[in-house]
mmCIF file of C-alpha atoms in Angstrom:
data_model
loop_
_atom_site.group_PDB
_atom_site.id
_atom_site.type_symbol
_atom_site.label_atom_id
_atom_site.label_comp_id
_atom_site.label_asym_id
_atom_site.label_seq_id
_atom_site.Cartn_x
_atom_site.Cartn_y
_atom_site.Cartn_z
ATOM 1 C CA UNK A 16 22.742 3.381 23.502
ATOM 2 C CA UNK A 17 23.798 6.341 21.724
ATOM 3 C CA UNK A 18 26.926 6.409 19.305
ATOM 4 C CA UNK A 19 29.654 8.877 18.301
ATOM 5 C CA UNK A 20 31.710 8.826 14.911
ATOM 6 C CA UNK A 21 33.584 11.846 13.085
ATOM 7 C CA UNK A 22 32.786 13.567 10.269
ATOM 8 C CA UNK A 23 36.019 11.414 8.672
ATOM 9 C CA UNK A 24 34.143 8.825 9.790
ATOM 10 C CA UNK A 25 31.056 9.209 7.970
ATOM 11 C CA UNK A 26 32.805 10.517 4.512
ATOM 12 C CA UNK A 27 35.102 7.059 5.022
ATOM 13 C CA UNK A 28 32.135 4.799 5.130
ATOM 14 C CA UNK A 29 28.929 6.738 4.288
ATOM 15 C CA UNK A 30 25.745 4.390 4.050
ATOM 16 C CA UNK A 31 25.538 4.958 0.573
ATOM 17 C CA UNK A 32 28.525 2.412 0.006
ATOM 18 C CA UNK A 33 31.285 3.199 -2.507
ATOM 19 C CA UNK A 34 33.880 0.050 -4.096
ATOM 20 C CA UNK A 35 36.504 1.458 -3.345
ATOM 21 C CA UNK A 36 37.611 -0.124 -6.792
ATOM 22 C CA UNK A 37 39.222 -3.490 -5.731
ATOM 23 C CA UNK A 38 38.462 -3.781 -2.060
ATOM 24 C CA UNK A 39 34.522 -3.683 -1.944
ATOM 25 C CA UNK A 40 32.158 -5.145 -4.191
ATOM 26 C CA UNK A 41 29.558 -1.880 -4.862
ATOM 27 C CA UNK A 42 26.526 -2.822 -2.983
ATOM 28 C CA UNK A 43 23.965 -0.432 -1.448
ATOM 29 C CA UNK A 44 23.028 1.687 -4.751
ATOM 30 C CA UNK A 45 20.473 1.712 -6.668
ATOM 31 C CA UNK A 46 21.050 -2.078 -8.192
ATOM 32 C CA UNK A 47 20.238 -4.012 -5.177
ATOM 33 C CA UNK A 48 18.393 -1.758 -2.938
ATOM 34 C CA UNK A 49 14.804 -2.264 -2.172
ATOM 35 C CA UNK A 50 12.244 0.503 -2.203
ATOM 36 C CA UNK A 51 8.888 -1.160 -2.170
ATOM 37 C CA UNK A 52 7.661 -0.228 1.445
ATOM 38 C CA UNK A 53 5.883 -3.514 2.191
ATOM 39 C CA UNK A 54 8.722 -5.264 1.238
ATOM 40 C CA UNK A 55 11.304 -3.631 3.340
ATOM 41 C CA UNK A 56 8.925 -4.607 6.208
ATOM 42 C CA UNK A 57 8.395 -8.146 5.740
ATOM 43 C CA UNK A 58 12.709 -9.137 5.681
ATOM 44 C CA UNK A 59 13.018 -7.577 2.079
ATOM 45 C CA UNK A 60 11.473 -11.128 1.699
ATOM 46 C CA UNK A 61 9.329 -10.891 -1.554
ATOM 47 C CA UNK A 62 10.846 -13.183 -4.149
ATOM 48 C CA UNK A 63 8.247 -15.405 -3.822
ATOM 49 C CA UNK A 64 5.597 -13.222 -2.951
ATOM 50 C CA UNK A 65 3.367 -12.160 -6.587
ATOM 51 C CA UNK A 66 0.633 -10.172 -5.417
ATOM 52 C CA UNK A 67 2.869 -7.236 -4.577
ATOM 53 C CA UNK A 68 3.061 -5.296 -7.427
ATOM 54 C CA UNK A 69 6.054 -3.939 -7.488
ATOM 55 C CA UNK A 70 8.079 -7.347 -6.858
ATOM 56 C CA UNK A 71 8.831 -8.128 -10.153
ATOM 57 C CA UNK A 72 12.084 -5.943 -9.736
ATOM 58 C CA UNK A 73 13.298 -9.824 -7.196
ATOM 59 C CA UNK A 74 11.633 -11.766 -9.124
ATOM 60 C CA UNK A 75 10.480 -10.914 -12.881
ATOM 61 C CA UNK A 76 8.914 -14.449 -12.150
ATOM 62 C CA UNK A 77 6.502 -12.687 -9.653
ATOM 63 C CA UNK A 78 5.010 -10.890 -13.115
ATOM 64 C CA UNK A 79 2.062 -13.358 -13.628
ATOM 65 C CA UNK A 80 -1.690 -13.714 -15.353
ATOM 66 C CA UNK A 81 -2.783 -12.546 -12.453
ATOM 67 C CA UNK A 82 -0.876 -9.095 -12.597
ATOM 68 C CA UNK A 83 -3.014 -6.051 -13.184
ATOM 69 C CA UNK A 84 -1.481 -3.340 -15.959
ATOM 70 C CA UNK A 85 -1.099 -0.209 -13.956
ATOM 71 C CA UNK A 86 1.523 2.327 -12.331
ATOM 72 C CA UNK A 87 3.804 3.136 -9.345
ATOM 73 C CA UNK A 88 6.248 4.821 -6.948
ATOM 74 C CA UNK A 89 8.172 4.016 -4.141
ATOM 75 C CA UNK A 90 10.932 6.365 -2.268
ATOM 76 C CA UNK A 91 13.108 5.317 0.439
ATOM 77 C CA UNK A 92 14.474 8.067 2.498
ATOM 78 C CA UNK A 93 18.150 7.634 4.130
ATOM 79 C CA UNK A 94 18.061 10.469 6.111
ATOM 80 C CA UNK A 95 19.583 9.312 9.277
ATOM 81 C CA UNK A 96 22.460 12.515 9.583
ATOM 82 C CA UNK A 97 22.278 16.123 9.017
ATOM 83 C CA UNK A 98 24.728 15.575 6.659
ATOM 84 C CA UNK A 99 23.116 12.627 4.191
ATOM 85 C CA UNK A 100 19.958 15.089 4.877
ATOM 86 C CA UNK A 101 19.290 14.025 1.150
ATOM 87 C CA UNK A 102 19.818 10.631 0.828
ATOM 88 C CA UNK A 103 17.343 8.859 -1.366
ATOM 89 C CA UNK A 104 16.694 5.562 -3.532
ATOM 90 C CA UNK A 105 13.512 5.204 -5.482
ATOM 91 C CA UNK A 106 11.499 3.416 -8.531
ATOM 92 C CA UNK A 107 8.881 4.256 -11.098
ATOM 93 C CA UNK A 108 7.795 1.475 -12.828
ATOM 94 C CA UNK A 109 4.644 -0.034 -14.771
ATOM 95 C CA UNK A 110 3.601 -3.206 -15.529
ATOM 96 C CA UNK A 111 1.258 -3.416 -18.640
ATOM 97 C CA UNK A 112 -0.667 -7.651 -18.865
ATOM 98 C CA UNK A 113 -0.225 -8.366 -22.679
ATOM 99 C CA UNK A 114 -2.209 -11.539 -24.210
ATOM 100 C CA UNK A 115 1.477 -12.600 -25.157
ATOM 101 C CA UNK A 116 3.153 -11.611 -21.869
ATOM 102 C CA UNK A 117 3.650 -9.467 -18.839
ATOM 103 C CA UNK A 118 5.711 -7.028 -18.649
ATOM 104 C CA UNK A 119 7.534 -4.306 -15.836
ATOM 105 C CA UNK A 120 9.572 -1.982 -15.857
ATOM 106 C CA UNK A 121 11.186 0.110 -13.259
ATOM 107 C CA UNK A 122 13.847 2.824 -12.897
ATOM 108 C CA UNK A 123 15.475 3.509 -9.554
ATOM 109 C CA UNK A 124 17.516 5.760 -8.702
ATOM 110 C CA UNK A 125 19.707 6.691 -5.286
ATOM 111 C CA UNK A 126 21.024 10.535 -5.552
ATOM 112 C CA UNK A 127 22.401 11.790 -2.739
ATOM 113 C CA UNK A 128 21.676 15.741 -3.366
ATOM 114 C CA UNK A 129 23.704 18.394 -3.305
ATOM 115 C CA UNK A 130 25.786 18.504 -0.357
ATOM 116 C CA UNK A 131 29.066 20.422 0.578
ATOM 117 C CA UNK A 132 31.375 18.517 2.227
ATOM 118 C CA UNK A 133 33.910 21.252 1.337
ATOM 119 C CA UNK A 134 33.542 23.181 5.148
ATOM 120 C CA UNK A 135 36.175 25.908 3.668
ATOM 121 C CA UNK A 136 34.218 26.807 0.448
ATOM 122 C CA UNK A 137 30.217 25.568 1.557
ATOM 123 C CA UNK A 138 29.140 26.831 -2.089
ATOM 124 C CA UNK A 139 30.526 24.072 -3.793
ATOM 125 C CA UNK A 140 28.512 20.912 -3.926
ATOM 126 C CA UNK A 141 28.434 17.764 -5.268
ATOM 127 C CA UNK A 142 25.179 15.312 -6.236
ATOM 128 C CA UNK A 143 26.264 11.653 -6.310
ATOM 129 C CA UNK A 144 23.870 9.397 -8.362
ATOM 130 C CA UNK A 145 23.901 5.642 -9.254
ATOM 131 C CA UNK A 146 20.647 4.261 -12.195
ATOM 132 C CA UNK A 147 19.341 1.105 -12.857
ATOM 133 C CA UNK A 148 16.758 0.710 -15.989
ATOM 134 C CA UNK A 149 15.115 -2.681 -15.897
ATOM 135 C CA UNK A 150 12.540 -4.539 -18.533
ATOM 136 C CA UNK A 151 11.400 -7.628 -17.371
ATOM 137 C CA UNK A 152 9.059 -10.138 -18.940
ATOM 138 C CA UNK A 153 6.940 -13.230 -17.811
ATOM 139 C CA UNK A 154 5.481 -16.196 -19.047
ATOM 140 C CA UNK A 155 3.113 -18.750 -17.539
ATOM 141 C CA UNK A 156 4.735 -22.318 -18.606
ATOM 142 C CA UNK A 157 2.169 -24.138 -16.662
ATOM 143 C CA UNK A 158 -1.081 -22.980 -14.465
ATOM 144 C CA UNK A 159 1.304 -23.529 -11.633
ATOM 145 C CA UNK A 160 5.171 -22.567 -12.938
ATOM 146 C CA UNK A 161 6.022 -19.184 -13.841
ATOM 147 C CA UNK A 162 9.407 -18.635 -16.014
ATOM 148 C CA UNK A 163 10.531 -14.507 -15.923
ATOM 149 C CA UNK A 164 13.436 -12.607 -17.064
ATOM 150 C CA UNK A 165 14.746 -9.073 -16.594
ATOM 151 C CA UNK A 166 17.714 -7.023 -18.998
ATOM 152 C CA UNK A 167 18.831 -3.824 -16.394
ATOM 153 C CA UNK A 168 21.228 -1.068 -17.288
ATOM 154 C CA UNK A 169 23.413 0.343 -14.138
ATOM 155 C CA UNK A 170 25.013 3.732 -14.009
ATOM 156 C CA UNK A 171 26.825 6.197 -11.896
ATOM 157 C CA UNK A 172 27.048 10.061 -12.436
ATOM 158 C CA UNK A 173 28.082 12.981 -10.570
ATOM 159 C CA UNK A 174 27.311 16.011 -11.042
ATOM 160 C CA UNK A 175 28.310 19.917 -9.327
ATOM 161 C CA UNK A 176 27.315 23.347 -9.146
ATOM 162 C CA UNK A 177 28.920 25.248 -11.347
ATOM 163 C CA UNK A 178 33.047 25.703 -11.003
ATOM 164 C CA UNK A 179 33.323 22.095 -9.165
ATOM 165 C CA UNK A 180 34.935 19.437 -10.927
ATOM 166 C CA UNK A 181 33.035 15.761 -10.640
ATOM 167 C CA UNK A 182 36.119 14.165 -12.585
ATOM 168 C CA UNK A 183 33.557 11.051 -12.863
ATOM 169 C CA UNK A 184 32.998 8.566 -16.112
ATOM 170 C CA UNK A 185 31.553 5.437 -16.263
ATOM 171 C CA UNK A 186 30.727 2.287 -18.326
ATOM 172 C CA UNK A 187 27.582 1.468 -18.170
ATOM 173 C CA UNK A 188 26.991 -2.228 -17.413
ATOM 174 C CA UNK A 189 23.809 -4.568 -19.415
ATOM 175 C CA UNK A 190 23.018 -6.902 -16.631
ATOM 176 C CA UNK A 191 19.992 -10.192 -16.104
ATOM 177 C CA UNK A 192 17.746 -11.362 -13.863
ATOM 178 C CA UNK A 193 15.940 -14.875 -14.595
ATOM 179 C CA UNK A 194 13.764 -16.239 -11.945
ATOM 180 C CA UNK A 195 11.210 -18.796 -11.256
ATOM 181 C CA UNK A 196 8.453 -19.398 -9.288
ATOM 182 C CA UNK A 197 6.051 -22.061 -8.504
ATOM 183 C CA UNK A 198 2.515 -22.130 -7.054
ATOM 184 C CA UNK A 199 0.619 -24.450 -4.968
ATOM 185 C CA UNK A 200 -3.437 -23.966 -4.491
ATOM 186 C CA UNK A 201 -4.208 -26.032 -1.188
ATOM 187 C CA UNK A 202 -7.630 -24.909 -1.292
ATOM 188 C CA UNK A 203 -9.897 -26.437 -4.270
ATOM 189 C CA UNK A 204 -12.632 -27.882 -2.585
ATOM 190 C CA UNK A 205 -13.253 -25.152 -0.633
ATOM 191 C CA UNK A 206 -14.792 -22.050 -2.808
ATOM 192 C CA UNK A 207 -15.017 -19.566 0.803
ATOM 193 C CA UNK A 208 -11.283 -20.050 1.612
ATOM 194 C CA UNK A 209 -8.299 -19.714 0.021
ATOM 195 C CA UNK A 210 -4.456 -21.116 0.295
ATOM 196 C CA UNK A 211 -1.982 -20.595 -1.359
ATOM 197 C CA UNK A 212 1.611 -21.806 -1.041
ATOM 198 C CA UNK A 213 4.850 -20.455 -3.289
ATOM 199 C CA UNK A 214 8.361 -20.961 -3.539
ATOM 200 C CA UNK A 215 10.531 -18.458 -5.593
ATOM 201 C CA UNK A 216 13.870 -18.554 -6.922
ATOM 202 C CA UNK A 217 16.119 -15.704 -8.617
ATOM 203 C CA UNK A 218 19.651 -15.421 -10.102
ATOM 204 C CA UNK A 219 20.040 -11.011 -10.042
ATOM 205 C CA UNK A 220 22.642 -8.676 -12.017
ATOM 206 C CA UNK A 221 24.301 -11.888 -14.056
ATOM 207 C CA UNK A 222 26.254 -9.794 -17.069
ATOM 208 C CA UNK A 223 28.832 -7.279 -18.690
ATOM 209 C CA UNK A 224 31.535 -5.810 -16.425
ATOM 210 C CA UNK A 225 31.384 -2.688 -15.048
ATOM 211 C CA UNK A 226 33.989 -0.028 -14.759
ATOM 212 C CA UNK A 227 33.972 3.793 -14.717
ATOM 213 C CA UNK A 228 36.600 6.629 -13.951
ATOM 214 C CA UNK A 229 37.207 8.511 -11.071
ATOM 215 C CA UNK A 230 39.415 11.298 -11.456
ATOM 216 C CA UNK A 231 39.414 11.998 -7.798
ATOM 217 C CA UNK A 232 41.547 8.463 -7.371
ATOM 218 C CA UNK A 233 43.088 7.493 -10.428
ATOM 219 C CA UNK A 234 43.212 8.873 -14.150
ATOM 220 C CA UNK A 235 42.065 5.820 -16.179
ATOM 221 C CA UNK A 236 38.753 3.275 -16.204
ATOM 222 C CA UNK A 237 39.081 0.546 -13.763
ATOM 223 C CA UNK A 238 36.314 -2.527 -13.149
ATOM 224 C CA UNK A 239 34.410 -2.652 -10.872
ATOM 225 C CA UNK A 240 32.551 -5.363 -9.204
ATOM 226 C CA UNK A 241 28.761 -5.098 -8.917
ATOM 227 C CA UNK A 242 27.275 -7.856 -6.096
ATOM 228 C CA UNK A 243 25.515 -11.359 -7.843
ATOM 229 C CA UNK A 244 22.759 -12.942 -5.766
ATOM 230 C CA UNK A 245 21.104 -15.927 -5.747
ATOM 231 C CA UNK A 246 17.723 -15.636 -3.785
ATOM 232 C CA UNK A 247 15.253 -18.509 -2.673
ATOM 233 C CA UNK A 248 12.094 -17.956 -0.291
ATOM 234 C CA UNK A 249 8.043 -18.752 -0.180
ATOM 235 C CA UNK A 250 5.362 -16.979 0.358
ATOM 236 C CA UNK A 251 2.063 -18.517 2.292
ATOM 237 C CA UNK A 252 -1.128 -16.707 1.300
ATOM 238 C CA UNK A 253 -4.580 -17.368 3.181
ATOM 239 C CA UNK A 254 -8.020 -15.928 2.286
ATOM 240 C CA UNK A 255 -10.763 -16.044 4.786
ATOM 241 C CA UNK A 256 -13.847 -15.209 3.444
ATOM 242 C CA UNK A 257 -17.863 -14.156 5.113
ATOM 243 C CA UNK A 258 -21.179 -15.827 3.042
ATOM 244 C CA UNK A 259 -21.242 -13.283 0.802
ATOM 245 C CA UNK A 260 -18.195 -13.232 -0.576
ATOM 246 C CA UNK A 261 -16.350 -10.110 0.492
ATOM 247 C CA UNK A 262 -12.800 -10.863 1.988
ATOM 248 C CA UNK A 263 -13.011 -10.226 5.722
ATOM 249 C CA UNK A 264 -9.341 -11.529 6.732
ATOM 250 C CA UNK A 265 -6.009 -11.533 4.107
ATOM 251 C CA UNK A 266 -2.658 -12.585 5.517
ATOM 252 C CA UNK A 267 0.776 -13.322 3.752
ATOM 253 C CA UNK A 268 3.418 -14.683 4.939
ATOM 254 C CA UNK A 269 6.931 -14.557 3.755
ATOM 255 C CA UNK A 270 10.753 -15.165 4.129
ATOM 256 C CA UNK A 271 13.962 -15.066 2.058
ATOM 257 C CA UNK A 272 17.302 -15.768 1.664
ATOM 258 C CA UNK A 273 19.700 -13.818 -0.202
ATOM 259 C CA UNK A 274 23.425 -15.237 -1.159
ATOM 260 C CA UNK A 275 26.165 -12.984 -2.240
ATOM 261 C CA UNK A 276 27.715 -14.940 -5.119
ATOM 262 C CA UNK A 277 30.553 -13.101 -5.443
ATOM 263 C CA UNK A 278 31.991 -11.669 -2.539
ATOM 264 C CA UNK A 279 35.934 -10.412 -2.599
ATOM 265 C CA UNK A 280 38.577 -12.404 -0.508
ATOM 266 C CA UNK A 281 37.333 -9.867 2.635
ATOM 267 C CA UNK A 282 34.190 -10.551 2.005
ATOM 268 C CA UNK A 283 33.514 -14.005 2.341
ATOM 269 C CA UNK A 284 31.590 -13.810 5.468
ATOM 270 C CA UNK A 285 29.217 -11.119 5.054
ATOM 271 C CA UNK A 286 27.553 -12.945 2.107
ATOM 272 C CA UNK A 287 23.906 -14.563 4.377
ATOM 273 C CA UNK A 288 21.163 -12.620 4.064
ATOM 274 C CA UNK A 289 17.222 -13.350 5.650
ATOM 275 C CA UNK A 290 14.272 -12.242 6.228
ATOM 276 C CA UNK A 291 10.991 -12.796 7.360
ATOM 277 C CA UNK A 292 7.655 -11.070 7.582
ATOM 278 C CA UNK A 293 3.995 -10.876 7.912
ATOM 279 C CA UNK A 294 0.332 -8.930 6.856
ATOM 280 C CA UNK A 295 -3.090 -9.189 7.652
ATOM 281 C CA UNK A 296 -5.719 -7.121 5.563
ATOM 282 C CA UNK A 297 -8.390 -6.491 6.953
ATOM 283 C CA UNK A 298 -11.936 -5.670 5.089
ATOM 284 C CA UNK A 299 -9.405 -5.631 1.565
ATOM 285 C CA UNK A 300 -8.565 -2.111 2.710
ATOM 286 C CA UNK A 301 -5.834 -1.945 5.686
ATOM 287 C CA UNK A 302 -2.847 -3.535 5.894
ATOM 288 C CA UNK A 303 -0.732 -3.936 9.061
ATOM 289 C CA UNK A 304 2.724 -5.115 8.608
ATOM 290 C CA UNK A 305 5.918 -6.359 10.833
ATOM 291 C CA UNK A 306 9.085 -8.408 10.125
ATOM 292 C CA UNK A 307 12.446 -8.484 10.525
ATOM 293 C CA UNK A 308 16.181 -8.086 8.004
ATOM 294 C CA UNK A 309 19.611 -9.743 9.104
ATOM 295 C CA UNK A 310 22.653 -8.085 7.222
ATOM 296 C CA UNK A 311 26.140 -9.454 6.835
ATOM 297 C CA UNK A 312 27.066 -5.822 6.611
ATOM 298 C CA UNK A 313 29.122 -3.645 8.811
ATOM 299 C CA UNK A 314 26.976 -0.509 8.567
ATOM 300 C CA UNK A 315 26.980 2.460 10.852
ATOM 301 C CA UNK A 316 23.384 2.217 11.398
ATOM 302 C CA UNK A 317 22.266 -1.343 11.434
ATOM 303 C CA UNK A 318 23.923 -4.225 13.871
ATOM 304 C CA UNK A 319 25.749 -6.932 11.648
ATOM 305 C CA UNK A 320 24.097 -10.396 11.914
ATOM 306 C CA UNK A 321 21.122 -8.659 14.295
ATOM 307 C CA UNK A 322 17.556 -9.463 13.763
ATOM 308 C CA UNK A 323 16.716 -5.466 12.714
ATOM 309 C CA UNK A 324 12.884 -5.544 13.156
ATOM 310 C CA UNK A 325 10.180 -3.440 10.904
ATOM 311 C CA UNK A 326 6.688 -2.215 10.958
ATOM 312 C CA UNK A 327 4.335 -1.171 8.748
ATOM 313 C CA UNK A 328 0.851 -0.071 7.351
ATOM 314 C CA UNK A 329 -1.460 0.011 3.571
ATOM 315 C CA UNK A 330 -4.617 1.330 2.902
ATOM 316 C CA UNK A 331 -6.243 -0.353 -0.974
ATOM 317 C CA UNK A 332 -8.873 1.496 -2.241
ATOM 318 C CA UNK A 333 -10.906 0.752 -5.241
ATOM 319 C CA UNK A 334 -12.232 4.243 -6.236
ATOM 320 C CA UNK A 335 -15.465 2.959 -7.225
ATOM 321 C CA UNK A 336 -16.212 2.946 -3.530
ATOM 322 C CA UNK A 337 -14.961 6.211 -2.617
ATOM 323 C CA UNK A 338 -17.449 7.809 -5.695
ATOM 324 C CA UNK A 339 -14.701 8.176 -8.507
ATOM 325 C CA UNK A 340 -16.531 6.494 -11.235
ATOM 326 C CA UNK A 341 -12.856 5.168 -12.550
ATOM 327 C CA UNK A 342 -11.951 1.190 -12.647
ATOM 328 C CA UNK A 343 -8.386 1.646 -10.841
ATOM 329 C CA UNK A 344 -7.354 0.339 -7.064
ATOM 330 C CA UNK A 345 -5.420 2.594 -5.084
ATOM 331 C CA UNK A 346 -3.330 2.043 -2.577
ATOM 332 C CA UNK A 347 -0.468 3.802 -0.534
ATOM 333 C CA UNK A 348 1.967 2.325 2.011
ATOM 334 C CA UNK A 349 4.312 3.190 4.481
ATOM 335 C CA UNK A 350 6.790 1.609 6.587
ATOM 336 C CA UNK A 351 9.187 2.302 9.579
ATOM 337 C CA UNK A 352 12.725 1.486 9.851
ATOM 338 C CA UNK A 353 13.927 1.550 13.556
ATOM 339 C CA UNK A 354 17.912 2.473 12.758
ATOM 340 C CA UNK A 355 20.961 3.033 15.417
ATOM 341 C CA UNK A 356 21.087 6.149 17.412
ATOM 342 C CA UNK A 357 24.021 7.650 15.891
ATOM 343 C CA UNK A 358 25.845 10.955 16.040
ATOM 344 C CA UNK A 359 28.001 12.357 13.915
ATOM 345 C CA UNK A 360 30.701 15.076 15.373
ATOM 346 C CA UNK A 361 31.414 17.738 13.261
ATOM 347 C CA UNK A 362 33.776 20.300 13.776
ATOM 348 C CA UNK A 363 31.876 22.338 16.520
ATOM 349 C CA UNK A 364 29.075 20.240 17.246
ATOM 350 C CA UNK A 365 26.994 17.068 17.036
ATOM 351 C CA UNK A 366 24.529 16.805 14.925
ATOM 352 C CA UNK A 367 21.521 14.108 16.188
ATOM 353 C CA UNK A 368 20.226 11.684 13.977
ATOM 354 C CA UNK A 369 16.998 9.743 13.390
ATOM 355 C CA UNK A 370 15.931 6.520 15.105
ATOM 356 C CA UNK A 371 13.852 5.839 12.257
ATOM 357 C CA UNK A 372 13.881 6.045 8.451
ATOM 358 C CA UNK A 373 10.694 5.897 6.476
ATOM 359 C CA UNK A 374 9.485 4.527 3.226
ATOM 360 C CA UNK A 375 6.283 5.622 1.015
ATOM 361 C CA UNK A 376 5.308 4.149 -1.555
ATOM 362 C CA UNK A 377 1.778 4.325 -4.130
ATOM 363 C CA UNK A 378 0.413 2.575 -6.474
ATOM 364 C CA UNK A 379 -2.345 2.693 -8.947
ATOM 365 C CA UNK A 380 -3.435 -0.426 -10.571
ATOM 366 C CA UNK A 381 -6.488 -0.357 -13.538
ATOM 367 C CA UNK A 382 -9.397 -2.853 -12.342
ATOM 368 C CA UNK A 383 -12.774 -2.315 -10.117
ATOM 369 C CA UNK A 384 -10.765 -4.594 -7.686
ATOM 370 C CA UNK A 385 -7.255 -5.935 -6.375
ATOM 371 C CA UNK A 386 -8.090 -9.506 -7.662
#
């Protein structure tokens, strides 16, 4: 059923949720929005999925001895309506597997793009953005147990076209994540087929206070609550090989519970997030994914506490198999995110929204194979 909202509702409850200072926790920013297309589809449930290249952002312990050195770039479009057509989240990062430890670095950003909310002066445009820079490191304690830690800087900025006052200044917060991953190999007596079960846990965004001054609302710095999360989850991996030793089918099932650890009083019933997903890879090349995500938040484009279905696919190509004599594997991922059918009433027309949002990712791993 289509839902219609007037423009003032959009401005008050934009998908890039604001903190409203002491009223709400400042969520749905570059600090906590998942941009990895595979994770998005599979219920944003990669706290224990060590085989996903960018999953160290969700749990630093996912960096492990098997991690490949490489680069990645993910983008998640939030352009659900004409007024939000430039909204997007993106992450660029790299993984380095060294003799000392495995290191990951990532830069995540939300940007609204240059947007005009002034109907009387449409040339006056403002771009709202927030950024998170993270450095992660992990170490194998035993062959089955890995610990990891991330240090992160979070900030908020606003820029504008000439002549428009932004009035925003923020003091970046220094935050930390800690995580653990425990892996159980179930195939000791079976060299042909592999079965692994991973359990993951992570504490996120604990550290210094964040504060900013927004002259559009107040004239002094105020503390803003950033979300702290506890994540618990699992990943079951299986690989079925043929007589020649190559993989016929790989399957991964992931599940996760995420808890908002520091809710404000009005958010105490909005703290439980759930996710579940599955991935099937055929002949080490084509991957099909599907899953569900459940949020406790009241969003315009998502139903609260309802399973939200998502789906997508990926392609994995060793460059040497397509005639490029370089020891790299190229991975491309594409995900589709169904949303509510909503239209926004502007002063003299109604703009139709999209029914699907997209996420795209590309990864380049060093090595002639994925494993």
